[in-house]
PDB file of C-alpha atoms and ligand atoms in Angstrom:
ATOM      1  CA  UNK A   1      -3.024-114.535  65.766  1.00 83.00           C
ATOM      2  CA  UNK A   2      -0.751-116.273  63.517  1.00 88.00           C
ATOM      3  CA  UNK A   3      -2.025-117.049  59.707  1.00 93.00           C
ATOM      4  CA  UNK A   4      -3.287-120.459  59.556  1.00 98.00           C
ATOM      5  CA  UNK A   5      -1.572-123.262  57.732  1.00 98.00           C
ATOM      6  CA  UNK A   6      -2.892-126.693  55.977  1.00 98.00           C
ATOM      7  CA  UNK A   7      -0.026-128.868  55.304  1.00 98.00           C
ATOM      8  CA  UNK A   8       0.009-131.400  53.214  1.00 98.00           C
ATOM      9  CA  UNK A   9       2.373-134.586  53.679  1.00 98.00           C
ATOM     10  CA  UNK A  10       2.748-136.785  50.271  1.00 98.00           C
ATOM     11  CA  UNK A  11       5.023-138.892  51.804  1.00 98.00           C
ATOM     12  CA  UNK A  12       6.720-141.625  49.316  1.00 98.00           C
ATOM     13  CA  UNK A  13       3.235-141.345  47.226  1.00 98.00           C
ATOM     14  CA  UNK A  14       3.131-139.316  43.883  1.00 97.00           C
ATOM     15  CA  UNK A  15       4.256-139.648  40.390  1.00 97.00           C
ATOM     16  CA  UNK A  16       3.672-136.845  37.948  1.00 96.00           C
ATOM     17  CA  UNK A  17       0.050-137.809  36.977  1.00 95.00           C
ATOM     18  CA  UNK A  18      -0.712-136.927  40.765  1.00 96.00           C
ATOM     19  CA  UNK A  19      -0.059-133.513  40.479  1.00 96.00           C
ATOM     20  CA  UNK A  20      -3.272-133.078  38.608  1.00 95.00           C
ATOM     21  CA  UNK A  21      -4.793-133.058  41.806  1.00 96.00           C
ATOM     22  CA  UNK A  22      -3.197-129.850  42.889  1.00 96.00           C
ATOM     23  CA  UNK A  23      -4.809-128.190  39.909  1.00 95.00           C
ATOM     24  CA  UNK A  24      -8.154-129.464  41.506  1.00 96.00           C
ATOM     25  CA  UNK A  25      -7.092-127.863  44.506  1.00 96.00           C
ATOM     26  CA  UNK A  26      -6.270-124.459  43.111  1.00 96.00           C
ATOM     27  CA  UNK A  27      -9.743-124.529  41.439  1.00 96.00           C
ATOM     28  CA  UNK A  28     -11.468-124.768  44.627  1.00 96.00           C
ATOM     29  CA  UNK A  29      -9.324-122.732  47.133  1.00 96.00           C
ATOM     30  CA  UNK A  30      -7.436-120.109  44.568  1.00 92.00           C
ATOM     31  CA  UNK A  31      -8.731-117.026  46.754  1.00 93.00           C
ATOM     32  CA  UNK A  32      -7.970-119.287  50.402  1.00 95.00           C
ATOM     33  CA  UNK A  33      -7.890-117.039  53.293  1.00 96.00           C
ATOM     34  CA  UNK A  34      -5.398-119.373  54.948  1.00 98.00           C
ATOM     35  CA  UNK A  35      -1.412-120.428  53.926  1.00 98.00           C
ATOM     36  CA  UNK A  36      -1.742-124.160  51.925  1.00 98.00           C
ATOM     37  CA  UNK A  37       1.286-125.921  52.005  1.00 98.00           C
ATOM     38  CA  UNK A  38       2.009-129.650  49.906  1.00 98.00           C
ATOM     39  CA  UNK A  39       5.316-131.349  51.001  1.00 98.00           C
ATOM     40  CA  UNK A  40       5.350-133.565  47.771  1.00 98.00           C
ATOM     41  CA  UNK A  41       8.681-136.276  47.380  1.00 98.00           C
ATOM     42  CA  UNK A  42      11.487-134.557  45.843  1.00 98.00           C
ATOM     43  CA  UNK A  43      10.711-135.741  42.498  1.00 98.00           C
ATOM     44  CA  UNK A  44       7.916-133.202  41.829  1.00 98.00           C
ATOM     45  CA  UNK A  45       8.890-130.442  43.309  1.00 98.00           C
ATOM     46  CA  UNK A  46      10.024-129.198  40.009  1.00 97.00           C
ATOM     47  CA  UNK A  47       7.131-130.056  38.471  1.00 96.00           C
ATOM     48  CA  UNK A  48       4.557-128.235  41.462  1.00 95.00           C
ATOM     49  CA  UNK A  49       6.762-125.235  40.648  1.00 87.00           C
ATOM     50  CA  UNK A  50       3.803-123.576  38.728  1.00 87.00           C
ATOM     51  CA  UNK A  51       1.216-124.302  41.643  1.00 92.00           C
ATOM     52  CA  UNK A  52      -0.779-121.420  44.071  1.00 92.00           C
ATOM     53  CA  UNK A  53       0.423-123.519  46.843  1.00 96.00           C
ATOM     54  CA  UNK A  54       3.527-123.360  48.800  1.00 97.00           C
ATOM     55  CA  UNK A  55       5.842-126.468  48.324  1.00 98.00           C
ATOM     56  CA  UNK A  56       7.810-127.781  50.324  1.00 98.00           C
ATOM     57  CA  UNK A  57      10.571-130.942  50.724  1.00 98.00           C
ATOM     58  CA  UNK A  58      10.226-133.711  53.341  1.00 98.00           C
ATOM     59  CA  UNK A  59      13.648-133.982  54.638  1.00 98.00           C
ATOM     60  CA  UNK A  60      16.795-132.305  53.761  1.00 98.00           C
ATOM     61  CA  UNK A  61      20.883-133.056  54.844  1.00 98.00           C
ATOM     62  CA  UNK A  62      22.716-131.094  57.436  1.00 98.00           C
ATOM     63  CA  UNK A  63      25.408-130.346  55.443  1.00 98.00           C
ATOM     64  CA  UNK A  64      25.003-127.489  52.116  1.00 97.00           C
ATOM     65  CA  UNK A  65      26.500-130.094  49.429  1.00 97.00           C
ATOM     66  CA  UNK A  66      29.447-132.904  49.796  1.00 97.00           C
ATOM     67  CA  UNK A  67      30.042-136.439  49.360  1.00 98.00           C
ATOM     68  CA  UNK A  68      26.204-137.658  50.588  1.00 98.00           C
ATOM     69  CA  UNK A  69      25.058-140.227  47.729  1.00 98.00           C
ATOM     70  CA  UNK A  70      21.039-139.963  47.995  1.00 97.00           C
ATOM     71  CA  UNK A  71      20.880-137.023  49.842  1.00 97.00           C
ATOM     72  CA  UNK A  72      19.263-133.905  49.410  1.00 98.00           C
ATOM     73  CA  UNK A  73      20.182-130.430  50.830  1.00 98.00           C
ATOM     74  CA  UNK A  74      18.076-127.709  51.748  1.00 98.00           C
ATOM     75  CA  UNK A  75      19.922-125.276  49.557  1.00 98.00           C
ATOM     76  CA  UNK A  76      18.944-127.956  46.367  1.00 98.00           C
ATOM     77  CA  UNK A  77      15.294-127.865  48.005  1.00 98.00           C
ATOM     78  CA  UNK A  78      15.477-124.326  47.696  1.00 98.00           C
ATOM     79  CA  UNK A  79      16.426-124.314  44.248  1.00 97.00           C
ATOM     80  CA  UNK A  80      14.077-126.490  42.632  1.00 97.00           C
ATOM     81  CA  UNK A  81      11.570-124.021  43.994  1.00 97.00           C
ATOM     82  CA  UNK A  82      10.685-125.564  47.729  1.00 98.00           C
ATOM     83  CA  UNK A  83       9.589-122.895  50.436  1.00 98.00           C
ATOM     84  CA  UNK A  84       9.358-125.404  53.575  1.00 98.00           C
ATOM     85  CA  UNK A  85      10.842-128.669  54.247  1.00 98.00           C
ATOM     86  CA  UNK A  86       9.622-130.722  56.890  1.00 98.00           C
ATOM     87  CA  UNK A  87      12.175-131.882  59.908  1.00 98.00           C
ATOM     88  CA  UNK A  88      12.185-134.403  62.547  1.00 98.00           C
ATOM     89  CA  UNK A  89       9.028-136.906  60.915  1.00 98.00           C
ATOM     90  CA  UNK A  90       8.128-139.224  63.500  1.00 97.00           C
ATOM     91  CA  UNK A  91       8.889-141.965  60.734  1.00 97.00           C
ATOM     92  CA  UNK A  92      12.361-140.393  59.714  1.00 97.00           C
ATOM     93  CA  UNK A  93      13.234-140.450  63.144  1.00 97.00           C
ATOM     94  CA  UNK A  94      12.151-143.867  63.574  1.00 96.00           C
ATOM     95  CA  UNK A  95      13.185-145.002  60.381  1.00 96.00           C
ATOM     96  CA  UNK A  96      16.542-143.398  59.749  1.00 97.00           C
ATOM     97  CA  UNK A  97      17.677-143.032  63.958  1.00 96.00           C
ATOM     98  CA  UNK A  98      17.530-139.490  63.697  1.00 98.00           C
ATOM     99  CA  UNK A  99      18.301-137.240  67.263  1.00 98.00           C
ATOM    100  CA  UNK A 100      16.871-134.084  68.223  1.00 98.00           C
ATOM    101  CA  UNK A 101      20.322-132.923  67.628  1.00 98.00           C
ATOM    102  CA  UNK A 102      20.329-134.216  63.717  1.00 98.00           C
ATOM    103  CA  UNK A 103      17.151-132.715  63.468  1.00 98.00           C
ATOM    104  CA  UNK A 104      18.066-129.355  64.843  1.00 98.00           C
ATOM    105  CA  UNK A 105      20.714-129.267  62.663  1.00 98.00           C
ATOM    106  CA  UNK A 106      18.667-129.688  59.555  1.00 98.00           C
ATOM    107  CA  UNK A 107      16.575-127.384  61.168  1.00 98.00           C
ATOM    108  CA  UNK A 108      19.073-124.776  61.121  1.00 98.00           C
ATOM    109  CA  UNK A 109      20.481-125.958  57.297  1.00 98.00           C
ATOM    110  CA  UNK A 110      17.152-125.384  56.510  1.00 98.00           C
ATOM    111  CA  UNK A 111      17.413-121.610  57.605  1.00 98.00           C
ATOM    112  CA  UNK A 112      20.427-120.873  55.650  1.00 98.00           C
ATOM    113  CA  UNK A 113      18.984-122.162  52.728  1.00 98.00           C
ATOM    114  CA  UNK A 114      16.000-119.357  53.157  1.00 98.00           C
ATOM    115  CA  UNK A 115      13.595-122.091  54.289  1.00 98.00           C
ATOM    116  CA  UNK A 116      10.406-122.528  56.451  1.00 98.00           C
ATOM    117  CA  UNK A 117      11.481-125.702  58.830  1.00 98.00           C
ATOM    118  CA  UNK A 118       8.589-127.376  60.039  1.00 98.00           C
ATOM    119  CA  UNK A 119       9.839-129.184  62.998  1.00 98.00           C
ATOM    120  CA  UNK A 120       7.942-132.482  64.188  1.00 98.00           C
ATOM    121  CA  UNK A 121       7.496-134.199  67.645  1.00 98.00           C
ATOM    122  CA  UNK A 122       4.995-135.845  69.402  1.00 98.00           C
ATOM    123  CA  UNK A 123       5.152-138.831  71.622  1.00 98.00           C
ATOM    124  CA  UNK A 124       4.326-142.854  71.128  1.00 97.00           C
ATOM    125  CA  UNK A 125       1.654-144.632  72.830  1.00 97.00           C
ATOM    126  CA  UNK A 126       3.997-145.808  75.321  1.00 98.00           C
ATOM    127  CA  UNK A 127       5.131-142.735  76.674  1.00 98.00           C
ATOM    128  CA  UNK A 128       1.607-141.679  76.345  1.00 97.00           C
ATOM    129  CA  UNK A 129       0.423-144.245  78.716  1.00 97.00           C
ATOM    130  CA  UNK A 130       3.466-143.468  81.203  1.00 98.00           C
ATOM    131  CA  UNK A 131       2.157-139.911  81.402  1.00 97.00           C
ATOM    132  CA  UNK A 132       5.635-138.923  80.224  1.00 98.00           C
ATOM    133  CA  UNK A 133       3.798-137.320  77.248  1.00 98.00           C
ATOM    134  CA  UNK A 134       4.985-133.532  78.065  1.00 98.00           C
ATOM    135  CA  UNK A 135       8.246-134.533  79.693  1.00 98.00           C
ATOM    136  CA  UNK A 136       8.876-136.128  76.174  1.00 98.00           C
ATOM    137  CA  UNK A 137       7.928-132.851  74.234  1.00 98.00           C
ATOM    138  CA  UNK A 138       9.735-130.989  76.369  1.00 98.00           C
ATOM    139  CA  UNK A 139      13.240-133.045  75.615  1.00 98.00           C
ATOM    140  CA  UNK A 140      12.502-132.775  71.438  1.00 98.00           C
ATOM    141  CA  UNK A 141      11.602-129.171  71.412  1.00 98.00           C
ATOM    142  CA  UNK A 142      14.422-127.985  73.705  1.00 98.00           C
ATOM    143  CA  UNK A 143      16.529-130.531  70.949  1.00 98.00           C
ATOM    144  CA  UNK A 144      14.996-130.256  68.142  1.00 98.00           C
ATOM    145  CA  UNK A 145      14.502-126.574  67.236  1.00 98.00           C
ATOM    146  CA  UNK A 146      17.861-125.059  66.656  1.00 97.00           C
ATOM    147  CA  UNK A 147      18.655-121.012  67.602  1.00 94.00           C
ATOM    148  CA  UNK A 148      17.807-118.366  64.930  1.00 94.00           C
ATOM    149  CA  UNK A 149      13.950-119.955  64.745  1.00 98.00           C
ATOM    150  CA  UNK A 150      11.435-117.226  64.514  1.00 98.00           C
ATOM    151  CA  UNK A 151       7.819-117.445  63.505  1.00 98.00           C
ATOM    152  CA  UNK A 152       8.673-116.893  59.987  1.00 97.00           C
ATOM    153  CA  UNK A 153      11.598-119.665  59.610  1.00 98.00           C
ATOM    154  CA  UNK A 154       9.649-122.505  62.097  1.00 98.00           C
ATOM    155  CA  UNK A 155       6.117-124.322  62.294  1.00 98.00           C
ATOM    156  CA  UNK A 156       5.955-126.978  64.927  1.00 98.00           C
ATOM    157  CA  UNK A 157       3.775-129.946  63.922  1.00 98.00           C
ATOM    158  CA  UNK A 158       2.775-131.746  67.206  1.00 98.00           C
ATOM    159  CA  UNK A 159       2.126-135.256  65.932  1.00 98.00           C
ATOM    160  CA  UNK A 160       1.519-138.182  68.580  1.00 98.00           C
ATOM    161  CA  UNK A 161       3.261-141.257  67.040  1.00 98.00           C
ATOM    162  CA  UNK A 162       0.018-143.570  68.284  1.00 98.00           C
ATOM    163  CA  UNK A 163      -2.390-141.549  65.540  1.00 98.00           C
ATOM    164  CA  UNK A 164       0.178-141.049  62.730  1.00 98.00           C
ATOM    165  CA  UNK A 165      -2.219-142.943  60.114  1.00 96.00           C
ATOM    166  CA  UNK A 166      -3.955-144.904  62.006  1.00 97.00           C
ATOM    167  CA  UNK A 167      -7.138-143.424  62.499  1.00 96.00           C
ATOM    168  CA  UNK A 168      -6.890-142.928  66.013  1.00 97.00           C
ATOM    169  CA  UNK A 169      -6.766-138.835  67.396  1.00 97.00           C
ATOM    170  CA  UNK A 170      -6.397-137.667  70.753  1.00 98.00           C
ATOM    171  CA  UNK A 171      -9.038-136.352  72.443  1.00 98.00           C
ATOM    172  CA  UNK A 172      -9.962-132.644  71.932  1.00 98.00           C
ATOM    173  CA  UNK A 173      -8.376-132.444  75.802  1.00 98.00           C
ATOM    174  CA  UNK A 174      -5.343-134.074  74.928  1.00 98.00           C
ATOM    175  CA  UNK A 175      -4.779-131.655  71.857  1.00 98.00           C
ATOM    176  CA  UNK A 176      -5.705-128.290  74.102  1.00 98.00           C
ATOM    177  CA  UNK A 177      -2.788-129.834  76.483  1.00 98.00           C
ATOM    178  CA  UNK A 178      -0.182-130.261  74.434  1.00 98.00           C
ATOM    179  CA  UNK A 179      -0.654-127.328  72.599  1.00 98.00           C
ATOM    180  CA  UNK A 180      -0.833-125.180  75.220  1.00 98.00           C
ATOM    181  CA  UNK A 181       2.214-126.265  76.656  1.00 98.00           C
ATOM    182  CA  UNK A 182       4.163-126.207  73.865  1.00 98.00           C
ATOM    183  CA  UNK A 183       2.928-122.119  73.591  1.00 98.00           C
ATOM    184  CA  UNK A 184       3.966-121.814  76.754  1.00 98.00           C
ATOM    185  CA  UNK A 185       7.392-123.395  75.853  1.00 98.00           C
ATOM    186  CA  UNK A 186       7.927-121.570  72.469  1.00 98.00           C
ATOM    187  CA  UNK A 187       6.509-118.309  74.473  1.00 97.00           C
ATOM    188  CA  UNK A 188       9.703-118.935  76.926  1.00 97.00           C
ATOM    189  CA  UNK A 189      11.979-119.430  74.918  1.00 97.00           C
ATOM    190  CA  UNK A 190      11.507-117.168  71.602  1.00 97.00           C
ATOM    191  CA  UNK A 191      10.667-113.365  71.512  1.00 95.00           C
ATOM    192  CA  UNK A 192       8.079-113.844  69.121  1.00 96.00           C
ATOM    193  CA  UNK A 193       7.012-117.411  70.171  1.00 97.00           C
ATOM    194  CA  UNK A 194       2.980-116.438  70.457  1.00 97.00           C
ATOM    195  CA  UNK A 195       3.288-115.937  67.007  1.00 97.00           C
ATOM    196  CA  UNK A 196       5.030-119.170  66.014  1.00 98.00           C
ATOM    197  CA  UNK A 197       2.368-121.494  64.268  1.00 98.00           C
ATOM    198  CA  UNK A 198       1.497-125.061  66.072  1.00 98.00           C
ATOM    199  CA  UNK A 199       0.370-127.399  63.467  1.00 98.00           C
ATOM    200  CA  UNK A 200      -1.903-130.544  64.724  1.00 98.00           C
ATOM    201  CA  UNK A 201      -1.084-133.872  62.781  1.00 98.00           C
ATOM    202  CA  UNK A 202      -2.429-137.327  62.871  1.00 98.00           C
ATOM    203  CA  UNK A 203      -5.451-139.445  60.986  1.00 97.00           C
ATOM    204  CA  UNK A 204      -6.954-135.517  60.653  1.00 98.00           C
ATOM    205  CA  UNK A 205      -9.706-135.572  58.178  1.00 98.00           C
ATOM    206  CA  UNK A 206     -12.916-134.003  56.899  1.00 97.00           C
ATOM    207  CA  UNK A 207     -14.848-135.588  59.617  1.00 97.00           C
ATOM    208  CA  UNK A 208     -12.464-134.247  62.596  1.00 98.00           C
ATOM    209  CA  UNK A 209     -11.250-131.285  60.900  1.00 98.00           C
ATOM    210  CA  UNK A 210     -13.526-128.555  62.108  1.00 98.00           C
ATOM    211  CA  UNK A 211     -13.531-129.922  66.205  1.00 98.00           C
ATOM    212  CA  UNK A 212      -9.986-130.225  65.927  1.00 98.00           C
ATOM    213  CA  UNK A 213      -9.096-126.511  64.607  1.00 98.00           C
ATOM    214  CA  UNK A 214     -12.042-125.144  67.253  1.00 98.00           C
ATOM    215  CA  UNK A 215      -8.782-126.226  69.652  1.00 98.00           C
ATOM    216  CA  UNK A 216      -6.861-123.061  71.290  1.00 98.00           C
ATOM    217  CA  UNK A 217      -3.486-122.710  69.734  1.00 98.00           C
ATOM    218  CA  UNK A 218      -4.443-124.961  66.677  1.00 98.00           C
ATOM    219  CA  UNK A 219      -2.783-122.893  63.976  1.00 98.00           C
ATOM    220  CA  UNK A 220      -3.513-125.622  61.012  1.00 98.00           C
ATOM    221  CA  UNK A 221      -2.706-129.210  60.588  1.00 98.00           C
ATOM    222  CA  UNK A 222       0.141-131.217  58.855  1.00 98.00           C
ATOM    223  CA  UNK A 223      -1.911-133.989  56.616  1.00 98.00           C
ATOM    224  CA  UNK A 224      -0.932-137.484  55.335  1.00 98.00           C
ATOM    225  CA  UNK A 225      -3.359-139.447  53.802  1.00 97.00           C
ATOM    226  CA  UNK A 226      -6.341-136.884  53.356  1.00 98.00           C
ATOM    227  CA  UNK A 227      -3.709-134.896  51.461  1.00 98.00           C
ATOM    228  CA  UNK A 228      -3.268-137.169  48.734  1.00 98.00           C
ATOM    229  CA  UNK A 229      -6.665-136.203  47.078  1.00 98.00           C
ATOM    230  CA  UNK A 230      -7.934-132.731  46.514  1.00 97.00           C
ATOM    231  CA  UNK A 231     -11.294-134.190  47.488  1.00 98.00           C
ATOM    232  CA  UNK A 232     -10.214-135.108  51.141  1.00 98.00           C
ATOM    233  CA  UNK A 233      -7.508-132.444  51.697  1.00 98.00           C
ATOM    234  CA  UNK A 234     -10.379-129.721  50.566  1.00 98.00           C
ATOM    235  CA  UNK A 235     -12.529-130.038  52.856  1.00 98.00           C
ATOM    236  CA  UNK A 236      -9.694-129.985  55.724  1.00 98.00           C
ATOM    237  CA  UNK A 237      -9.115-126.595  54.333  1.00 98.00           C
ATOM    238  CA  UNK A 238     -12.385-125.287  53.962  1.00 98.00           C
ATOM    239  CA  UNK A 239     -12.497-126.100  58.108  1.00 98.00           C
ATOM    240  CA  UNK A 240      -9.418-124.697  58.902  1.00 98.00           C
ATOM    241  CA  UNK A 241     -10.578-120.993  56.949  1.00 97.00           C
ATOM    242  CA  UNK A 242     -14.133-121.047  58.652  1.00 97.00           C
ATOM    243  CA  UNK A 243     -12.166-121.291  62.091  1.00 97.00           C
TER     244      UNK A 243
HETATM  245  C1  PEP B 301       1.813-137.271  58.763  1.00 62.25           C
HETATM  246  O1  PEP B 301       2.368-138.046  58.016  1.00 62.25           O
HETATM  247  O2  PEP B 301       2.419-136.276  59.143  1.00 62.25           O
HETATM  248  C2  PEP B 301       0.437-137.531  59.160  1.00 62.25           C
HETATM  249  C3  PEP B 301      -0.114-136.760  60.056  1.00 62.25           C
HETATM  250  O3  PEP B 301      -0.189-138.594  58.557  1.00 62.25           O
HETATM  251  P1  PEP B 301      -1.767-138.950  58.625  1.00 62.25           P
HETATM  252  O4  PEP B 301      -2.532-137.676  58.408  1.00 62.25           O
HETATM  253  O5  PEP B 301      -1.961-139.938  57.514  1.00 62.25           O
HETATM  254  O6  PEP B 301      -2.037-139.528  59.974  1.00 62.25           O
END
């Protein structure tokens, strides 16, 4: 069974005064029986450095360093102490126009630089209600996750686009569908592919936590909003370690 993960994702929220709520965290999960991850913006990831928690970046360039004004790359992730970066966001994709291929290939930067890529995908309401739902998985993991990924360089977050804060989450069917067939895809294609982890994200809460980790091949959830706050992300993670 692969070691369970709670991701947290800060998105553009968090000045320094946030970070007190990571302390908060520790407090309550220091001896956690399960991997804690907080993706904060790029600002604090200097400042998390002293944390229990892994910490990871949000996006990172293809390239190592070069004329990219803005940019960050996965090697400068690495060295302001980041672990994990996260790839192929629903809302980068949508928001920045970036491919399966672009997001393989920070994928793969992200490897070189020594990090934990956790790769994104997950379909939008409309492909949802043209049943294209798995044909559309299909096409962004065979894209999106690059060769060299193993189950200690990759984490796939299956987030449908339709429940990405919104408050709306498949049903407990829906999850046990997609997750299963992206095992069976991972399983396929990589040697060590049962061991890969397959992270559940969208509108997951304190609420849903527990029915949502009881799903087979559930290895953890990537968080938005209920990360932002120790206590909402704390009781995600106290469901995820009773699981
Ligand atoms: C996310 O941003 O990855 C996410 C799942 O957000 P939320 O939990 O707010 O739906």
């Amino acid at each position: 069974m692969p070691r369970k993960l709670a991701a947290g994702n800060w998105k553009m929220n968090g000045l320094r005064a946030n970070v007190k709520e990571l302390a908060t965290l520790a407090q309550r999960h220091s001896d956690a029986s399960v991997d804690i991850l907080i993706c904060v913006p790029t600002t604090l990831i200097t400042t998390c450095q002293d944390t229990l928690f892994d910490i990871g970046g949000q996006d990172c360039h293809t390239a190592e360093s070069g004329a990219h004004t803005g940019d960050i790359s996965a090697q400068m992730l690495s060295d302001a102490g980041a672990t994990y970066v996260i790839t192929g966001h629903s809302e980068r994709r949508a928001d920045h126009g970036e491919t399966d291929q672009i997001v393989a290939a920070k994928s793969a930067a992200a490897y070189a630089a020594g990090l934990t890529a956790v790769i994104c995908v997950g379909e939008t309401l409309d492909e949802r209600g043209s049943g294209t739902t798995l044909d559309i998985i299909d096409g962004q993991l065979a894209g999106s996750i690059p060769g060299g990924a193993t189950s200690d360089n990759t984490v796939i977050a299956y987030e449908p686009v339709w429940a990405i804060g919104t408050g709306k989450v498949p049903t407990l069917e829906q999850i046990a569908e997609v997750h299963a067939h992206i095992r069976a895809q991972l399983q396929a294609r990589f040697s060590d592919g049962t061991d890969m982890r397959i992270l559940y994200g969208g509108s997951v809460k304190g609420s849903n936590a527990a029915d949502i980790f009881g799903v087979p091949h559930v290895d953890g959830a990537l968080v938005g909003g209920a990360s932002l706050k120790a206590d909402d992300f704390s009781p995600i993670i106290s469901a995820l370690e009773k699981s």
